[in-house]
Short mmCIF file of N, CA, C and O in Angstrom, two decimals:
data_model
loop_
_atom_site.label_atom_id
_atom_site.label_comp_id
_atom_site.label_asym_id
_atom_site.label_seq_id
_atom_site.Cartn_x
_atom_site.Cartn_y
_atom_site.Cartn_z
N UNK A 777 -0.99 361.38 -192.29
CA UNK A 777 0.16 362.29 -191.57
C UNK A 777 0.64 363.22 -192.56
O UNK A 777 0.76 362.99 -193.75
N UNK A 778 0.51 364.56 -192.43
CA UNK A 778 0.80 365.60 -193.33
C UNK A 778 2.33 365.64 -193.96
O UNK A 778 3.28 365.04 -193.36
N UNK A 779 2.53 365.85 -195.06
CA UNK A 779 4.08 365.83 -195.58
C UNK A 779 4.67 367.10 -194.87
O UNK A 779 4.25 368.12 -194.54
N UNK A 780 6.01 366.94 -194.70
CA UNK A 780 6.86 367.69 -194.33
C UNK A 780 7.06 368.80 -195.42
O UNK A 780 7.02 368.56 -196.86
N UNK A 781 7.20 370.24 -195.38
CA UNK A 781 7.42 371.43 -195.99
C UNK A 781 8.67 370.93 -196.58
O UNK A 781 9.71 370.50 -196.05
N UNK A 782 9.15 371.40 -197.94
CA UNK A 782 10.05 371.27 -198.53
C UNK A 782 10.66 372.95 -199.03
O UNK A 782 9.58 373.26 -199.85
N UNK A 783 11.72 373.19 -198.91
CA UNK A 783 12.33 374.25 -199.71
C UNK A 783 12.07 374.43 -200.98
O UNK A 783 12.18 373.36 -201.51
N UNK A 784 11.70 375.32 -201.88
CA UNK A 784 11.86 375.30 -203.29
C UNK A 784 13.28 374.78 -203.81
O UNK A 784 13.48 374.54 -205.00
N UNK A 785 14.12 375.27 -203.00
CA UNK A 785 15.58 375.25 -203.75
C UNK A 785 16.23 373.64 -203.27
O UNK A 785 17.06 373.66 -203.63
N UNK A 786 15.38 373.09 -202.68
CA UNK A 786 15.98 371.72 -202.38
C UNK A 786 15.00 370.63 -202.93
O UNK A 786 14.08 370.63 -203.32
N UNK A 787 15.61 369.39 -202.96
CA UNK A 787 14.91 368.40 -203.47
C UNK A 787 14.00 367.74 -202.70
O UNK A 787 14.17 367.61 -201.34
N UNK A 788 12.72 367.47 -203.25
CA UNK A 788 11.98 366.74 -202.30
C UNK A 788 12.14 365.47 -201.89
O UNK A 788 12.12 364.59 -200.94
N UNK A 789 13.12 364.75 -202.73
CA UNK A 789 13.51 363.35 -202.44
C UNK A 789 15.25 363.46 -202.36
O UNK A 789 15.72 363.91 -202.67
N UNK A 790 15.46 362.40 -201.12
CA UNK A 790 16.35 362.49 -200.61
C UNK A 790 16.88 361.38 -200.38
O UNK A 790 16.33 360.50 -200.12
N UNK A 791 18.22 360.70 -201.17
CA UNK A 791 18.22 359.41 -201.38
C UNK A 791 20.11 359.48 -200.56
O UNK A 791 20.72 360.22 -200.80
N UNK A 792 19.95 358.37 -199.81
CA UNK A 792 21.31 358.20 -199.14
C UNK A 792 21.89 357.03 -199.36
O UNK A 792 21.54 356.15 -200.32
N UNK A 793 22.96 356.74 -198.94
CA UNK A 793 23.86 355.29 -199.52
C UNK A 793 22.56 353.96 -199.31
O UNK A 793 22.75 353.02 -199.91
N UNK A 794 22.44 353.94 -198.30
CA UNK A 794 21.22 352.78 -198.01
C UNK A 794 19.93 352.87 -198.74
O UNK A 794 19.98 351.86 -199.55
N UNK A 795 19.27 354.00 -199.51
CA UNK A 795 18.47 353.65 -200.51
C UNK A 795 19.12 353.54 -201.73
O UNK A 795 18.49 352.74 -202.40
N UNK A 796 20.33 353.62 -202.21
CA UNK A 796 20.90 353.51 -203.15
C UNK A 796 21.39 351.81 -203.26
O UNK A 796 21.09 351.13 -204.18
N UNK A 797 21.82 351.40 -202.23
CA UNK A 797 21.87 350.28 -201.72
C UNK A 797 20.69 349.04 -202.38
O UNK A 797 20.67 347.86 -202.49
N UNK A 798 19.49 349.60 -201.50
CA UNK A 798 18.45 349.07 -201.88
C UNK A 798 17.92 348.87 -203.00
O UNK A 798 17.45 347.80 -203.52
N UNK A 799 18.20 350.06 -203.75
CA UNK A 799 17.60 350.01 -205.06
C UNK A 799 18.50 348.82 -205.97
O UNK A 799 17.67 348.27 -206.81
N UNK A 800 19.67 348.84 -205.82
CA UNK A 800 20.51 348.10 -206.43
C UNK A 800 20.54 346.57 -206.31
O UNK A 800 20.26 345.56 -206.89
N UNK A 801 19.99 346.35 -204.88
CA UNK A 801 19.46 344.92 -204.54
C UNK A 801 18.25 344.61 -204.91
O UNK A 801 17.90 343.51 -205.53
N UNK A 802 17.25 345.29 -205.15
CA UNK A 802 15.84 345.29 -205.67
C UNK A 802 16.19 344.82 -207.26
O UNK A 802 15.22 344.09 -207.61
N UNK A 803 17.55 345.42 -208.06
CA UNK A 803 17.55 345.19 -208.99
C UNK A 803 18.52 344.13 -209.49
O UNK A 803 19.48 344.16 -210.54
N UNK A 804 18.94 343.16 -208.68
CA UNK A 804 20.10 342.34 -208.86
C UNK A 804 21.25 342.69 -208.81
O UNK A 804 22.27 342.14 -209.29
N UNK A 805 21.70 343.86 -208.44
CA UNK A 805 23.01 344.55 -208.69
C UNK A 805 22.87 345.25 -209.99
O UNK A 805 24.36 345.70 -210.39
N UNK A 806 22.31 345.44 -211.01
CA UNK A 806 22.12 345.77 -212.24
C UNK A 806 21.97 347.22 -212.18
O UNK A 806 20.68 347.73 -211.96
N UNK A 807 22.99 348.12 -212.03
CA UNK A 807 22.80 349.63 -211.83
C UNK A 807 21.92 349.80 -213.20
O UNK A 807 21.05 351.14 -213.32
N UNK A 808 22.17 349.28 -214.50
CA UNK A 808 21.36 349.71 -215.46
C UNK A 808 19.85 349.62 -215.81
O UNK A 808 19.31 350.37 -215.68
N UNK A 809 19.81 348.28 -214.93
CA UNK A 809 18.22 348.31 -214.27
C UNK A 809 17.53 349.36 -213.61
O UNK A 809 16.61 349.71 -213.57
N UNK A 810 18.45 349.63 -212.41
CA UNK A 810 18.05 350.27 -211.44
C UNK A 810 17.44 351.66 -211.86
O UNK A 810 16.70 352.65 -211.51
N UNK A 811 18.65 352.39 -213.13
CA UNK A 811 18.60 353.64 -213.55
C UNK A 811 17.44 353.55 -214.17
O UNK A 811 16.43 354.72 -214.37
N UNK A 812 17.18 352.65 -215.11
CA UNK A 812 16.02 352.65 -216.23
C UNK A 812 14.64 352.81 -215.16
O UNK A 812 13.46 353.20 -215.76
N UNK A 813 14.70 352.02 -214.21
CA UNK A 813 13.29 351.92 -213.31
C UNK A 813 13.14 353.39 -212.81
O UNK A 813 12.02 353.79 -212.81
N UNK A 814 14.12 354.03 -212.23
CA UNK A 814 14.08 355.12 -211.78
C UNK A 814 13.51 356.35 -212.84
O UNK A 814 12.78 357.11 -212.32
N UNK A 815 13.89 356.17 -213.98
CA UNK A 815 13.62 356.83 -215.25
C UNK A 815 12.33 356.77 -215.49
O UNK A 815 11.44 357.65 -215.96
N UNK A 816 11.86 355.51 -215.39
CA UNK A 816 10.44 355.21 -215.66
C UNK A 816 9.70 355.92 -214.38
O UNK A 816 8.49 356.49 -214.67
N UNK A 817 9.65 355.45 -213.41
CA UNK A 817 9.42 356.22 -212.03
C UNK A 817 8.88 357.73 -212.35
O UNK A 817 8.12 358.46 -211.66
N UNK A 818 10.24 358.31 -212.39
CA UNK A 818 10.10 359.89 -212.70
C UNK A 818 9.20 360.23 -213.93
O UNK A 818 8.60 361.56 -213.72
N UNK A 819 9.31 359.62 -214.95
CA UNK A 819 8.39 359.83 -216.21
C UNK A 819 6.86 359.49 -216.16
O UNK A 819 5.78 360.27 -215.92
N UNK A 820 6.52 358.63 -214.96
CA UNK A 820 4.99 358.74 -214.05
C UNK A 820 4.89 359.73 -213.43
O UNK A 820 3.57 360.17 -213.56
N UNK A 821 5.68 360.25 -212.58
CA UNK A 821 5.33 361.34 -211.81
C UNK A 821 5.12 362.62 -212.74
O UNK A 821 4.34 363.18 -212.18
N UNK A 822 5.95 362.70 -213.40
CA UNK A 822 5.62 363.80 -214.68
C UNK A 822 4.26 363.72 -215.20
O UNK A 822 3.87 364.86 -215.35
N UNK A 823 3.86 362.65 -215.50
CA UNK A 823 2.63 362.56 -216.33
C UNK A 823 1.49 363.07 -215.40
O UNK A 823 0.62 363.72 -215.71
N UNK A 824 1.67 362.54 -213.74
CA UNK A 824 0.58 362.60 -212.72
C UNK A 824 0.79 364.07 -213.04
O UNK A 824 -0.52 364.77 -212.61
N UNK A 825 1.58 364.76 -212.85
CA UNK A 825 1.76 366.52 -212.44
C UNK A 825 1.34 367.01 -213.66
O UNK A 825 0.22 368.02 -213.48
N UNK A 826 1.69 366.85 -214.71
CA UNK A 826 0.90 367.40 -216.24
C UNK A 826 -0.53 367.35 -216.07
O UNK A 826 -1.30 367.90 -216.56
N UNK A 827 -1.01 366.20 -215.12
CA UNK A 827 -2.42 365.94 -215.14
C UNK A 827 -3.23 366.68 -214.23
O UNK A 827 -4.74 366.43 -213.57
N UNK A 828 -2.57 367.40 -213.20
CA UNK A 828 -2.89 367.73 -212.13
C UNK A 828 -3.06 367.23 -210.83
O UNK A 828 -3.65 367.71 -209.76
N UNK A 829 -2.36 366.13 -211.10
CA UNK A 829 -2.37 365.47 -209.72
C UNK A 829 -1.60 365.83 -208.93
O UNK A 829 -0.48 366.50 -208.90
N UNK A 830 -1.98 366.42 -207.28
CA UNK A 830 -1.12 366.97 -206.27
C UNK A 830 -1.71 366.34 -204.84
O UNK A 830 -2.49 366.02 -204.94
N UNK A 831 -0.40 366.08 -204.19
CA UNK A 831 -0.48 365.54 -202.86
C UNK A 831 -0.80 366.69 -202.00
O UNK A 831 0.01 367.30 -201.61
N UNK A 832 -1.91 366.95 -201.23
CA UNK A 832 -2.21 367.97 -200.36
C UNK A 832 -1.94 367.25 -199.20
O UNK A 832 -2.49 366.31 -198.36
N UNK A 833 -1.40 368.14 -198.10
CA UNK A 833 -1.06 367.93 -196.67
C UNK A 833 -2.67 367.61 -196.23
O UNK A 833 -3.60 368.26 -196.85
N UNK A 834 -2.63 366.70 -195.23
CA UNK A 834 -3.95 366.35 -194.73
C UNK A 834 -4.66 367.13 -194.09
O UNK A 834 -6.07 367.39 -194.55
N UNK A 835 -4.10 368.81 -193.86
CA UNK A 835 -5.17 369.49 -193.20
C UNK A 835 -5.85 370.14 -194.20
O UNK A 835 -6.68 370.66 -194.38
N UNK A 836 -4.94 370.57 -195.30
CA UNK A 836 -5.43 371.35 -196.45
C UNK A 836 -6.46 370.51 -197.23
O UNK A 836 -7.28 370.90 -197.53
N UNK A 837 -6.34 369.34 -197.37
CA UNK A 837 -7.40 367.98 -197.87
C UNK A 837 -8.59 368.25 -197.10
O UNK A 837 -9.52 368.29 -197.56
N UNK A 838 -8.42 367.92 -195.67
CA UNK A 838 -9.79 368.07 -194.90
C UNK A 838 -10.45 369.53 -195.05
O UNK A 838 -11.74 369.87 -195.23
N UNK A 839 -9.61 370.56 -195.26
CA UNK A 839 -10.05 371.80 -195.75
C UNK A 839 -11.10 371.75 -196.73
O UNK A 839 -12.54 371.97 -197.08
N UNK A 840 -10.47 371.09 -197.84
CA UNK A 840 -11.12 371.35 -199.04
C UNK A 840 -12.03 370.71 -199.07
O UNK A 840 -13.19 370.89 -199.56
N UNK A 841 -12.09 369.39 -198.69
CA UNK A 841 -13.50 368.17 -198.68
C UNK A 841 -14.85 368.82 -197.51
O UNK A 841 -15.73 368.96 -198.24
N UNK A 842 -14.48 369.67 -196.69
CA UNK A 842 -15.55 370.33 -195.90
C UNK A 842 -16.00 371.47 -196.69
O UNK A 842 -17.39 371.77 -196.80
N UNK A 843 -15.30 372.02 -197.91
CA UNK A 843 -15.97 372.91 -198.67
C UNK A 843 -16.78 372.71 -199.68
O UNK A 843 -17.73 373.48 -200.22
N UNK A 844 -16.57 371.44 -199.97
CA UNK A 844 -17.08 370.76 -200.81
C UNK A 844 -18.56 370.40 -200.72
O UNK A 844 -18.99 370.38 -199.70
#
């Protein structure tokens, strides 16, 4: 399924209170562990982007594969 378009002046990641509660529960209520895990995930995403990893919308990906 294609990704939704995201304005460049808005974050692609939206977290609400339910997301935060779920994150804290996954780390046993330890806020420091939850933040540390989030920072590790951000570092991984930055590394993937720096290596040229991009997620293309389905229609674009299909068009790229047809040209190849």
